Coordinates of C-alpha atoms in Angstrom, one line a residue:
M38 CA -8.0 -0.2 -8.3
T39 CA -5.7 -3.0 -10.0
V40 CA -2.1 -2.5 -9.2
N41 CA 0.3 -3.9 -11.8
M42 CA 2.9 -5.0 -9.6
T43 CA 6.0 -4.5 -11.8
S44 CA 7.8 -1.7 -10.1
S45 CA 9.4 -1.6 -6.9
V46 CA 7.7 1.4 -5.6
V47 CA 3.9 2.6 -6.0
T48 CA 3.4 6.2 -5.0
I49 CA -0.1 7.2 -3.9
T50 CA -1.8 10.5 -2.7
P51 CA -5.2 9.4 -2.0
T52 CA -8.3 11.5 -2.6
G53 CA -10.7 8.9 -1.4
A54 CA -11.0 5.5 0.2
C55 CA -9.4 2.9 -2.0
T56 CA -8.9 -0.7 -2.4
F57 CA -6.0 -1.9 -4.1
N58 CA -5.9 -5.6 -6.1
A59 CA -2.5 -6.9 -7.0
S60 CA -1.9 -8.2 -10.5
G61 CA 1.5 -10.1 -11.3
G62 CA 4.6 -10.1 -9.7
V63 CA 7.9 -12.3 -9.3
A64 CA 8.4 -14.5 -6.7
G65 CA 11.0 -12.7 -4.2
Q66 CA 10.2 -9.4 -5.6
I67 CA 9.7 -6.5 -3.1
L68 CA 7.3 -3.8 -3.8
V69 CA 6.8 -0.6 -1.3
F70 CA 3.4 1.5 -1.3
S71 CA 4.8 5.1 -0.6
I72 CA 1.7 7.1 0.6
T73 CA 1.4 10.9 1.0
T74 CA -1.5 12.5 2.7
S75 CA -3.1 15.7 1.3
G76 CA -6.2 17.6 2.8
V77 CA -7.9 17.5 6.0
S78 CA -9.9 14.4 5.3
S79 CA -9.2 10.8 6.4
F80 CA -9.4 7.7 3.9
T81 CA -9.2 4.1 4.4
L82 CA -6.7 2.1 2.2
T83 CA -7.4 -1.4 1.9
W84 CA -5.3 -4.2 0.1
G85 CA -7.6 -6.7 -1.2
T86 CA -7.2 -9.4 -3.9
N87 CA -4.0 -11.2 -3.8
F88 CA -2.7 -9.5 -0.7
R89 CA -2.0 -10.9 2.6
K90 CA -1.8 -8.1 5.1
T91 CA -2.0 -6.9 8.6
G92 CA -5.2 -4.7 7.7
T93 CA -6.7 -1.4 6.5
L94 CA -4.7 1.8 6.7
A95 CA -6.5 5.0 7.8
T96 CA -4.6 8.1 6.5
G97 CA -5.6 10.4 9.3
T98 CA -6.8 14.2 9.0
T99 CA -3.3 15.8 8.9
S100 CA -1.8 16.9 5.5
A101 CA 1.6 16.0 4.1
R102 CA 2.1 12.8 6.5
F103 CA 3.7 10.1 5.0
F104 CA 3.3 6.0 5.4
T105 CA 4.8 3.1 3.6
V106 CA 3.6 -0.5 3.4
T107 CA 6.1 -3.0 2.1
F108 CA 5.2 -6.4 0.3
I109 CA 7.0 -9.3 -1.0
C110 CA 5.8 -11.6 -3.8
L111 CA 5.6 -15.3 -2.5
D112 CA 4.7 -17.1 -5.6
G113 CA 4.3 -14.7 -8.7
T114 CA 0.7 -14.0 -7.5
T115 CA 0.3 -13.7 -3.9
W116 CA 1.8 -10.4 -2.1
A117 CA 2.4 -10.7 1.7
E118 CA 3.2 -7.8 3.9
L119 CA 6.3 -7.5 5.6
A120 CA 6.4 -4.2 7.2
R121 CA 4.5 -1.0 8.0
T122 CA 5.7 2.3 9.0
T123 CA 3.7 4.5 11.6
V124 CA 2.8 8.0 10.3
Q125 CA 5.8 10.2 9.6
S126 CA 5.9 14.2 9.0

C-alpha cells in the first residue's frame, strides 16, 4: 500500500498484513501512524520503500489496542522512525 505522506496522521485499523511504502514528503515533516486493532487475529505491519525503521509491528490478538509509530522526513523522500509506543489500551 502506497501512503501519500502529506498529512500529519495516518489512521489505520488493519484487517490483514500490510506493507506501507512512502510517497512524497517535505524535509523535517513529522508523520504519525495511529494504529488500532480490531478482532482477535494478529497482523504484521511492515514499513517498506522509503522508510528507515526499527522493524515490523505485530498487532497482537486483543481488540481495541492502540499503537503509534512516528517518522520524520529526512530529505523529501526518506522517512526515519523517531518513536514507537508499546501497546496501549
